[in-house]
Amino acid sequence: MTQQQLHIVESVESTQNQTSEREQQESKQFPTPDAGLAPYEEASEIDGRLAEVLGSASSRQRRRQRTRFVRAVADEVGKDEIVQDVRVLDELEVEDTDDVDLGTLLAFPDDSIMFVGIDPTARDSVPLFAFTVERHQPIPAPSTAKEALDLLRPGAVRDAFETEDREPDRQGEWWLLPTRKVPVGSTFTPGVASRPFGPSPLGNHVPREYGFAVTDAEFMGVRERIDELPKSITTPPEVINWLHRQRSKVPTPDYVPTWEEVREIAGEVYVRGTLRHRENDHFVEDVGDQWHEAITHDLDVYTGDEMVDRVVLD
């Protein structure tokens, strides 16, 4: 072996020794952390903490489903890393309202809140729903479960709770308030005798009959907002039908207005008769032959499927 080769070997050995000594010194200053929990063990630990926070349910299965639902919603809104540190702020008393069967207000470490409830109008065996309010949102953050529930109740609905002898009718996110007003333009029957139901201005909630607080010609002003609306479409039901088809596309085209934007043009929406859900997710609501104004909120509310494998915006 030549002197040059020996020098290289010695240099390498010297460098390795120096690196080893440096690593030993650093390990004394910064101890190697313990290995974290495996994903399954971590999920089980989070579930255990949540179950403890959320309290007992009617059965072990219901407790597990509720825990999974809260975790799933937290994942959906980007709070999966802090969900294990959630705490209960308040719970609805049984006698507070018949509108929900469960009402729990949760607080996250980032000062946001989540309301979790059970919807008695839903057919699911686990009809859970939830929504969150961020601390930077313009809505004043509620401090009680009742105040949080009121966020789902527009002003007219809250007034009805305070003045009427009975709670107003509701199906899912839609409140139905009796009114003496009648549709200004034509009235329409989307067809609920058999499935599939026809298009509805209430999305997946389909009334036997509906109308608007504007004339048919005023409603067709929607054309000024939607350049892509075919010229062959000349009536409100045709607009609703076209919008329904467009919103069924994945992804939904950017030019398609939201139902809220359409209702800005239509003004108040009136319904009467039965109200059925397109996917049969809710019990049938029957308001009779008197016209009712259909009112909803503007919050993003999440619901879960029966096994809470996923959550969706309702």
mmCIF file of C-alpha atoms in Angstrom:
data_model
loop_
_atom_site.group_PDB
_atom_site.id
_atom_site.type_symbol
_atom_site.label_atom_id
_atom_site.label_comp_id
_atom_site.label_asym_id
_atom_site.label_seq_id
_atom_site.Cartn_x
_atom_site.Cartn_y
_atom_site.Cartn_z
ATOM 1 C CA MET A 1 0.000 0.000 0.000
ATOM 2 C CA THR A 2 1.439 3.409 -0.917
ATOM 3 C CA GLN A 3 1.933 6.288 1.500
ATOM 4 C CA GLN A 4 -0.835 8.250 -0.246
ATOM 5 C CA GLN A 5 -3.314 5.388 0.235
ATOM 6 C CA LEU A 6 -2.330 5.086 3.915
ATOM 7 C CA HIS A 7 -2.904 8.797 4.361
ATOM 8 C CA ILE A 8 -6.404 8.525 2.888
ATOM 9 C CA VAL A 9 -7.348 5.654 5.163
ATOM 10 C CA GLU A 10 -6.030 7.467 8.202
ATOM 11 C CA SER A 11 -7.942 10.605 7.208
ATOM 12 C CA VAL A 12 -11.184 8.662 6.809
ATOM 13 C CA GLU A 13 -10.709 6.934 10.155
ATOM 14 C CA SER A 14 -9.929 10.263 11.805
ATOM 15 C CA THR A 15 -13.045 11.872 10.308
ATOM 16 C CA GLN A 16 -15.190 8.952 11.453
ATOM 17 C CA ASN A 17 -13.785 9.185 14.973
ATOM 18 C CA GLN A 18 -14.455 12.935 15.114
ATOM 19 C CA THR A 19 -18.005 12.435 13.855
ATOM 20 C CA SER A 20 -18.605 9.680 16.410
ATOM 21 C CA GLU A 21 -17.305 11.866 19.248
ATOM 22 C CA ARG A 22 -19.487 14.794 18.104
ATOM 23 C CA GLU A 23 -22.592 12.582 17.921
ATOM 24 C CA GLN A 24 -21.908 11.291 21.441
ATOM 25 C CA GLN A 25 -21.608 14.844 22.761
ATOM 26 C CA GLU A 26 -24.817 15.913 21.021
ATOM 27 C CA SER A 27 -26.668 12.868 22.319
ATOM 28 C CA LYS A 28 -25.760 13.915 25.870
ATOM 29 C CA GLN A 29 -27.193 17.380 25.276
ATOM 30 C CA PHE A 30 -30.259 16.301 23.282
ATOM 31 C CA PRO A 31 -31.488 12.860 24.374
ATOM 32 C CA THR A 32 -33.103 10.790 21.652
ATOM 33 C CA PRO A 33 -36.908 10.994 22.150
ATOM 34 C CA ASP A 34 -38.874 7.851 22.778
ATOM 35 C CA ALA A 35 -40.533 6.297 19.773
ATOM 36 C CA GLY A 36 -44.056 7.644 19.248
ATOM 37 C CA LEU A 37 -47.211 5.611 19.299
ATOM 38 C CA ALA A 38 -48.093 3.548 16.265
ATOM 39 C CA PRO A 39 -50.916 5.129 14.188
ATOM 40 C CA TYR A 40 -53.489 2.610 15.430
ATOM 41 C CA GLU A 41 -52.425 3.062 19.073
ATOM 42 C CA GLU A 42 -52.466 6.853 18.666
ATOM 43 C CA ALA A 43 -55.978 6.757 17.170
ATOM 44 C CA SER A 44 -57.152 4.523 20.008
ATOM 45 C CA GLU A 45 -55.656 6.899 22.567
ATOM 46 C CA ILE A 46 -57.393 9.903 20.945
ATOM 47 C CA ASP A 47 -60.662 7.979 20.864
ATOM 48 C CA GLY A 48 -60.249 7.182 24.526
ATOM 49 C CA ARG A 49 -59.642 10.826 25.436
ATOM 50 C CA LEU A 50 -62.596 11.997 23.341
ATOM 51 C CA ALA A 51 -64.900 9.361 24.798
ATOM 52 C CA GLU A 52 -63.905 10.514 28.263
ATOM 53 C CA VAL A 53 -64.544 14.157 27.357
ATOM 54 C CA LEU A 54 -67.839 13.535 25.587
ATOM 55 C CA GLY A 55 -69.168 11.448 28.449
ATOM 56 C CA SER A 56 -71.330 8.378 28.441
ATOM 57 C CA ALA A 57 -73.859 7.619 25.700
ATOM 58 C CA SER A 58 -76.794 5.238 25.692
ATOM 59 C CA SER A 59 -74.548 2.385 24.580
ATOM 60 C CA ARG A 60 -70.905 1.587 23.906
ATOM 61 C CA GLN A 61 -71.609 1.584 20.167
ATOM 62 C CA ARG A 62 -73.238 5.023 20.285
ATOM 63 C CA ARG A 63 -70.314 6.387 22.301
ATOM 64 C CA ARG A 64 -67.852 5.007 19.750
ATOM 65 C CA GLN A 65 -69.861 6.416 16.848
ATOM 66 C CA ARG A 66 -70.075 9.855 18.425
ATOM 67 C CA THR A 67 -66.345 9.836 19.124
ATOM 68 C CA ARG A 68 -65.522 8.818 15.547
ATOM 69 C CA PHE A 69 -67.841 11.508 14.226
ATOM 70 C CA VAL A 70 -66.135 14.288 16.196
ATOM 71 C CA ARG A 71 -62.742 13.041 15.012
ATOM 72 C CA ALA A 72 -63.937 12.883 11.388
ATOM 73 C CA VAL A 73 -65.281 16.449 11.457
ATOM 74 C CA ALA A 74 -62.082 17.660 13.118
ATOM 75 C CA ASP A 75 -60.079 16.025 10.312
ATOM 76 C CA GLU A 76 -62.310 17.661 7.700
ATOM 77 C CA VAL A 77 -61.827 21.178 9.119
ATOM 78 C CA GLY A 78 -58.096 20.780 9.734
ATOM 79 C CA LYS A 79 -58.149 20.264 13.489
ATOM 80 C CA ASP A 80 -56.976 16.648 13.546
ATOM 81 C CA GLU A 81 -53.795 17.527 15.464
ATOM 82 C CA ILE A 82 -55.602 19.239 18.345
ATOM 83 C CA VAL A 83 -58.814 17.210 18.605
ATOM 84 C CA GLN A 84 -57.423 15.157 21.499
ATOM 85 C CA ASP A 85 -57.258 18.339 23.581
ATOM 86 C CA VAL A 86 -60.901 19.300 23.062
ATOM 87 C CA ARG A 87 -62.991 20.107 26.130
ATOM 88 C CA VAL A 88 -66.701 20.486 26.829
ATOM 89 C CA LEU A 89 -67.903 24.064 27.299
ATOM 90 C CA ASP A 90 -71.606 23.377 27.787
ATOM 91 C CA GLU A 91 -74.430 20.934 27.128
ATOM 92 C CA LEU A 92 -78.110 21.490 26.386
ATOM 93 C CA GLU A 93 -80.560 20.541 29.066
ATOM 94 C CA VAL A 94 -83.181 17.992 28.028
ATOM 95 C CA GLU A 95 -85.998 20.482 28.562
ATOM 96 C CA ASP A 96 -84.311 23.273 26.561
ATOM 97 C CA THR A 97 -85.776 22.209 23.208
ATOM 98 C CA ASP A 98 -87.329 19.330 21.299
ATOM 99 C CA ASP A 99 -85.474 20.448 18.193
ATOM 100 C CA VAL A 100 -82.350 18.347 18.902
ATOM 101 C CA ASP A 101 -81.802 15.213 20.965
ATOM 102 C CA LEU A 102 -78.227 16.075 21.912
ATOM 103 C CA GLY A 103 -76.406 19.365 22.124
ATOM 104 C CA THR A 104 -72.769 19.591 23.189
ATOM 105 C CA LEU A 105 -70.533 22.626 22.753
ATOM 106 C CA LEU A 106 -66.834 21.758 22.476
ATOM 107 C CA ALA A 107 -63.820 24.074 22.663
ATOM 108 C CA PHE A 108 -60.496 23.543 20.882
ATOM 109 C CA PRO A 109 -57.106 24.839 22.054
ATOM 110 C CA ASP A 110 -57.127 27.405 19.201
ATOM 111 C CA ASP A 111 -60.271 29.025 20.727
ATOM 112 C CA SER A 112 -62.550 27.717 17.994
ATOM 113 C CA ILE A 113 -65.682 25.821 18.965
ATOM 114 C CA MET A 114 -67.694 22.886 17.638
ATOM 115 C CA PHE A 115 -71.366 22.189 18.257
ATOM 116 C CA VAL A 116 -72.387 18.534 18.048
ATOM 117 C CA GLY A 117 -76.053 17.547 17.955
ATOM 118 C CA ILE A 118 -78.477 14.790 16.999
ATOM 119 C CA ASP A 119 -81.171 15.670 14.457
ATOM 120 C CA PRO A 120 -84.523 13.987 15.227
ATOM 121 C CA THR A 121 -85.781 14.740 11.695
ATOM 122 C CA ALA A 122 -83.134 12.421 10.196
ATOM 123 C CA ARG A 123 -83.724 8.731 9.528
ATOM 124 C CA ASP A 124 -80.154 7.601 10.270
ATOM 125 C CA SER A 125 -79.505 5.447 13.296
ATOM 126 C CA VAL A 126 -76.753 7.947 14.124
ATOM 127 C CA PRO A 127 -78.202 11.295 12.955
ATOM 128 C CA LEU A 128 -75.249 13.357 14.175
ATOM 129 C CA PHE A 129 -74.460 16.815 12.845
ATOM 130 C CA ALA A 130 -71.799 19.355 13.707
ATOM 131 C CA PHE A 131 -70.515 22.775 12.772
ATOM 132 C CA THR A 132 -67.551 24.852 13.832
ATOM 133 C CA VAL A 133 -67.090 28.552 14.509
ATOM 134 C CA GLU A 134 -63.595 30.014 14.251
ATOM 135 C CA ARG A 135 -62.485 32.715 16.640
ATOM 136 C CA HIS A 136 -61.787 35.114 13.758
ATOM 137 C CA GLN A 137 -65.220 34.732 12.172
ATOM 138 C CA PRO A 138 -67.552 37.745 12.376
ATOM 139 C CA ILE A 139 -70.128 35.709 14.304
ATOM 140 C CA PRO A 140 -69.757 36.409 18.043
ATOM 141 C CA ALA A 141 -68.504 33.147 19.479
ATOM 142 C CA PRO A 142 -71.277 31.573 21.560
ATOM 143 C CA SER A 143 -70.395 30.571 25.089
ATOM 144 C CA THR A 144 -73.330 28.215 25.681
ATOM 145 C CA ALA A 145 -74.808 25.306 23.741
ATOM 146 C CA LYS A 146 -78.103 27.198 23.392
ATOM 147 C CA GLU A 147 -76.355 30.222 21.861
ATOM 148 C CA ALA A 148 -74.563 27.896 19.423
ATOM 149 C CA LEU A 149 -77.819 26.208 18.436
ATOM 150 C CA ASP A 150 -79.343 29.640 17.754
ATOM 151 C CA LEU A 151 -76.757 30.117 14.981
ATOM 152 C CA LEU A 152 -78.760 27.545 12.998
ATOM 153 C CA ARG A 153 -81.930 29.564 13.534
ATOM 154 C CA PRO A 154 -82.342 32.730 11.438
ATOM 155 C CA GLY A 155 -83.980 35.732 13.120
ATOM 156 C CA ALA A 156 -87.524 34.863 12.051
ATOM 157 C CA VAL A 157 -87.077 31.349 13.408
ATOM 158 C CA ARG A 158 -85.810 32.587 16.769
ATOM 159 C CA ASP A 159 -88.807 34.929 16.942
ATOM 160 C CA ALA A 160 -91.117 31.980 16.273
ATOM 161 C CA PHE A 161 -89.546 30.041 19.139
ATOM 162 C CA GLU A 162 -90.242 32.943 21.490
ATOM 163 C CA THR A 163 -93.785 33.824 20.355
ATOM 164 C CA GLU A 164 -95.423 30.629 19.123
ATOM 165 C CA ASP A 165 -97.020 27.988 21.337
ATOM 166 C CA ARG A 166 -95.165 25.234 19.495
ATOM 167 C CA GLU A 167 -91.757 24.937 17.914
ATOM 168 C CA PRO A 168 -91.710 25.630 14.155
ATOM 169 C CA ASP A 169 -91.571 22.754 11.676
ATOM 170 C CA ARG A 170 -88.191 21.737 10.336
ATOM 171 C CA GLN A 171 -86.622 19.207 8.005
ATOM 172 C CA GLY A 172 -82.857 19.106 8.144
ATOM 173 C CA GLU A 173 -81.499 22.619 7.622
ATOM 174 C CA TRP A 174 -84.862 23.982 6.394
ATOM 175 C CA TRP A 175 -87.303 25.749 8.691
ATOM 176 C CA LEU A 176 -90.918 26.050 7.594
ATOM 177 C CA LEU A 177 -92.763 29.054 9.009
ATOM 178 C CA PRO A 178 -96.505 29.510 8.340
ATOM 179 C CA THR A 179 -97.285 32.715 6.438
ATOM 180 C CA ARG A 180 -100.248 34.593 5.025
ATOM 181 C CA LYS A 181 -98.202 35.475 1.978
ATOM 182 C CA VAL A 182 -98.696 33.614 -1.281
ATOM 183 C CA PRO A 183 -96.455 33.196 -4.337
ATOM 184 C CA VAL A 184 -96.439 36.210 -6.647
ATOM 185 C CA GLY A 185 -95.768 34.246 -9.806
ATOM 186 C CA SER A 186 -96.677 30.712 -10.837
ATOM 187 C CA THR A 187 -96.657 27.748 -8.483
ATOM 188 C CA PHE A 188 -94.828 24.567 -9.393
ATOM 189 C CA THR A 189 -95.072 20.861 -8.551
ATOM 190 C CA PRO A 190 -91.715 19.082 -8.924
ATOM 191 C CA GLY A 191 -93.336 15.665 -8.573
ATOM 192 C CA VAL A 192 -93.000 13.661 -5.359
ATOM 193 C CA ALA A 193 -95.365 10.792 -6.102
ATOM 194 C CA SER A 194 -92.447 8.543 -7.054
ATOM 195 C CA ARG A 195 -88.666 8.673 -7.250
ATOM 196 C CA PRO A 196 -86.634 10.235 -8.651
ATOM 197 C CA PHE A 197 -88.158 13.492 -7.461
ATOM 198 C CA GLY A 198 -88.033 16.584 -9.616
ATOM 199 C CA PRO A 199 -85.652 19.531 -8.989
ATOM 200 C CA SER A 200 -86.360 21.793 -6.019
ATOM 201 C CA PRO A 201 -85.220 25.286 -4.972
ATOM 202 C CA LEU A 202 -84.481 23.697 -1.574
ATOM 203 C CA GLY A 203 -81.847 21.370 -2.999
ATOM 204 C CA ASN A 204 -82.353 17.801 -1.788
ATOM 205 C CA HIS A 205 -85.527 18.763 0.098
ATOM 206 C CA VAL A 206 -88.441 18.518 -2.332
ATOM 207 C CA PRO A 207 -91.859 20.066 -1.547
ATOM 208 C CA ARG A 208 -95.144 19.006 -3.082
ATOM 209 C CA GLU A 209 -95.626 22.575 -4.320
ATOM 210 C CA TYR A 210 -93.518 25.718 -4.301
ATOM 211 C CA GLY A 211 -93.499 29.313 -5.519
ATOM 212 C CA PHE A 212 -91.527 32.539 -5.203
ATOM 213 C CA ALA A 213 -92.021 36.095 -3.987
ATOM 214 C CA VAL A 214 -91.285 37.432 -7.479
ATOM 215 C CA THR A 215 -92.970 37.116 -10.867
ATOM 216 C CA ASP A 216 -91.781 34.524 -13.346
ATOM 217 C CA ALA A 217 -90.253 37.283 -15.486
ATOM 218 C CA GLU A 218 -88.347 38.702 -12.498
ATOM 219 C CA PHE A 219 -87.060 35.250 -11.625
ATOM 220 C CA MET A 220 -85.752 34.813 -15.162
ATOM 221 C CA GLY A 221 -83.424 37.738 -14.440
ATOM 222 C CA VAL A 222 -81.110 34.934 -13.333
ATOM 223 C CA ARG A 223 -80.033 34.819 -16.985
ATOM 224 C CA GLU A 224 -78.055 38.045 -16.412
ATOM 225 C CA ARG A 225 -75.908 36.183 -13.868
ATOM 226 C CA ILE A 226 -75.461 32.951 -15.830
ATOM 227 C CA ASP A 227 -74.116 33.451 -19.353
ATOM 228 C CA GLU A 228 -74.072 29.678 -19.894
ATOM 229 C CA LEU A 229 -77.821 29.275 -19.322
ATOM 230 C CA PRO A 230 -79.271 27.880 -22.598
ATOM 231 C CA LYS A 231 -81.619 30.233 -24.445
ATOM 232 C CA SER A 232 -84.172 27.425 -24.725
ATOM 233 C CA ILE A 233 -84.804 27.669 -20.952
ATOM 234 C CA THR A 234 -87.648 30.126 -20.343
ATOM 235 C CA THR A 235 -89.354 29.180 -17.041
ATOM 236 C CA PRO A 236 -88.275 28.975 -13.366
ATOM 237 C CA PRO A 237 -88.699 25.152 -13.155
ATOM 238 C CA GLU A 238 -86.484 24.760 -16.213
ATOM 239 C CA VAL A 239 -83.829 26.918 -14.519
ATOM 240 C CA ILE A 240 -84.049 24.824 -11.348
ATOM 241 C CA ASN A 241 -83.850 21.637 -13.425
ATOM 242 C CA TRP A 242 -80.793 22.888 -15.338
ATOM 243 C CA LEU A 243 -79.064 23.994 -12.135
ATOM 244 C CA HIS A 244 -79.760 20.606 -10.565
ATOM 245 C CA ARG A 245 -78.121 18.815 -13.521
ATOM 246 C CA GLN A 246 -75.115 21.153 -13.466
ATOM 247 C CA ARG A 247 -74.596 20.731 -9.734
ATOM 248 C CA SER A 248 -74.655 16.951 -10.183
ATOM 249 C CA LYS A 249 -71.461 17.180 -12.248
ATOM 250 C CA VAL A 250 -68.132 16.406 -10.555
ATOM 251 C CA PRO A 251 -66.568 18.824 -10.148
ATOM 252 C CA THR A 252 -69.309 21.423 -10.233
ATOM 253 C CA PRO A 253 -68.548 23.974 -13.006
ATOM 254 C CA ASP A 254 -67.420 27.379 -11.758
ATOM 255 C CA TYR A 255 -70.192 29.175 -13.633
ATOM 256 C CA VAL A 256 -72.952 27.446 -11.651
ATOM 257 C CA PRO A 257 -74.380 29.775 -8.966
ATOM 258 C CA THR A 258 -75.128 28.451 -5.507
ATOM 259 C CA TRP A 259 -78.714 27.881 -4.431
ATOM 260 C CA GLU A 260 -78.258 30.854 -2.081
ATOM 261 C CA GLU A 261 -77.459 33.118 -5.035
ATOM 262 C CA VAL A 262 -80.515 31.871 -6.902
ATOM 263 C CA ARG A 263 -82.715 32.497 -3.880
ATOM 264 C CA GLU A 264 -81.413 36.087 -3.758
ATOM 265 C CA ILE A 265 -83.148 36.568 -7.092
ATOM 266 C CA ALA A 266 -86.228 34.551 -6.148
ATOM 267 C CA GLY A 267 -86.756 36.366 -2.863
ATOM 268 C CA GLU A 268 -88.744 34.370 -0.338
ATOM 269 C CA VAL A 269 -89.460 30.739 -1.177
ATOM 270 C CA TYR A 270 -92.904 29.378 -0.270
ATOM 271 C CA VAL A 271 -93.828 25.699 0.051
ATOM 272 C CA ARG A 272 -96.852 23.689 1.073
ATOM 273 C CA GLY A 273 -97.902 20.070 1.364
ATOM 274 C CA THR A 274 -95.336 17.391 2.066
ATOM 275 C CA LEU A 275 -91.593 17.933 2.111
ATOM 276 C CA ARG A 276 -89.534 14.870 1.194
ATOM 277 C CA HIS A 277 -85.799 14.276 1.026
ATOM 278 C CA ARG A 278 -84.362 13.215 -2.303
ATOM 279 C CA GLU A 279 -82.150 10.548 -0.705
ATOM 280 C CA ASN A 280 -84.721 9.635 1.948
ATOM 281 C CA ASP A 281 -82.354 10.892 4.669
ATOM 282 C CA HIS A 282 -85.178 12.626 6.568
ATOM 283 C CA PHE A 283 -88.669 11.782 7.697
ATOM 284 C CA VAL A 284 -91.466 13.278 5.589
ATOM 285 C CA GLU A 285 -92.677 16.652 6.876
ATOM 286 C CA ASP A 286 -96.262 17.670 6.081
ATOM 287 C CA VAL A 287 -97.234 21.321 6.598
ATOM 288 C CA GLY A 288 -100.684 20.993 5.054
ATOM 289 C CA ASP A 289 -102.257 23.326 2.511
ATOM 290 C CA GLN A 290 -101.179 26.594 4.137
ATOM 291 C CA TRP A 291 -98.191 28.258 2.551
ATOM 292 C CA HIS A 292 -94.985 28.229 4.609
ATOM 293 C CA GLU A 293 -91.866 30.275 4.081
ATOM 294 C CA ALA A 294 -88.765 28.078 3.774
ATOM 295 C CA ILE A 295 -85.771 29.558 5.630
ATOM 296 C CA THR A 296 -82.289 28.196 6.225
ATOM 297 C CA HIS A 297 -78.952 29.285 7.731
ATOM 298 C CA ASP A 298 -75.598 29.993 6.059
ATOM 299 C CA LEU A 299 -73.317 27.769 8.143
ATOM 300 C CA ASP A 300 -71.393 24.727 6.899
ATOM 301 C CA VAL A 301 -72.957 21.799 8.750
ATOM 302 C CA TYR A 302 -71.421 18.325 8.585
ATOM 303 C CA THR A 303 -73.335 15.071 8.857
ATOM 304 C CA GLY A 304 -72.045 11.500 8.964
ATOM 305 C CA ASP A 305 -73.091 8.287 7.305
ATOM 306 C CA GLU A 306 -74.433 5.444 9.416
ATOM 307 C CA MET A 307 -71.012 4.000 10.230
ATOM 308 C CA VAL A 308 -69.392 7.473 10.419
ATOM 309 C CA ASP A 309 -66.808 6.400 7.857
ATOM 310 C CA ARG A 310 -67.006 9.859 6.319
ATOM 311 C CA VAL A 311 -68.642 13.205 6.881
ATOM 312 C CA VAL A 312 -70.247 15.412 4.285
ATOM 313 C CA LEU A 313 -71.526 18.964 4.072
ATOM 314 C CA ASP A 314 -75.298 18.760 4.353
#
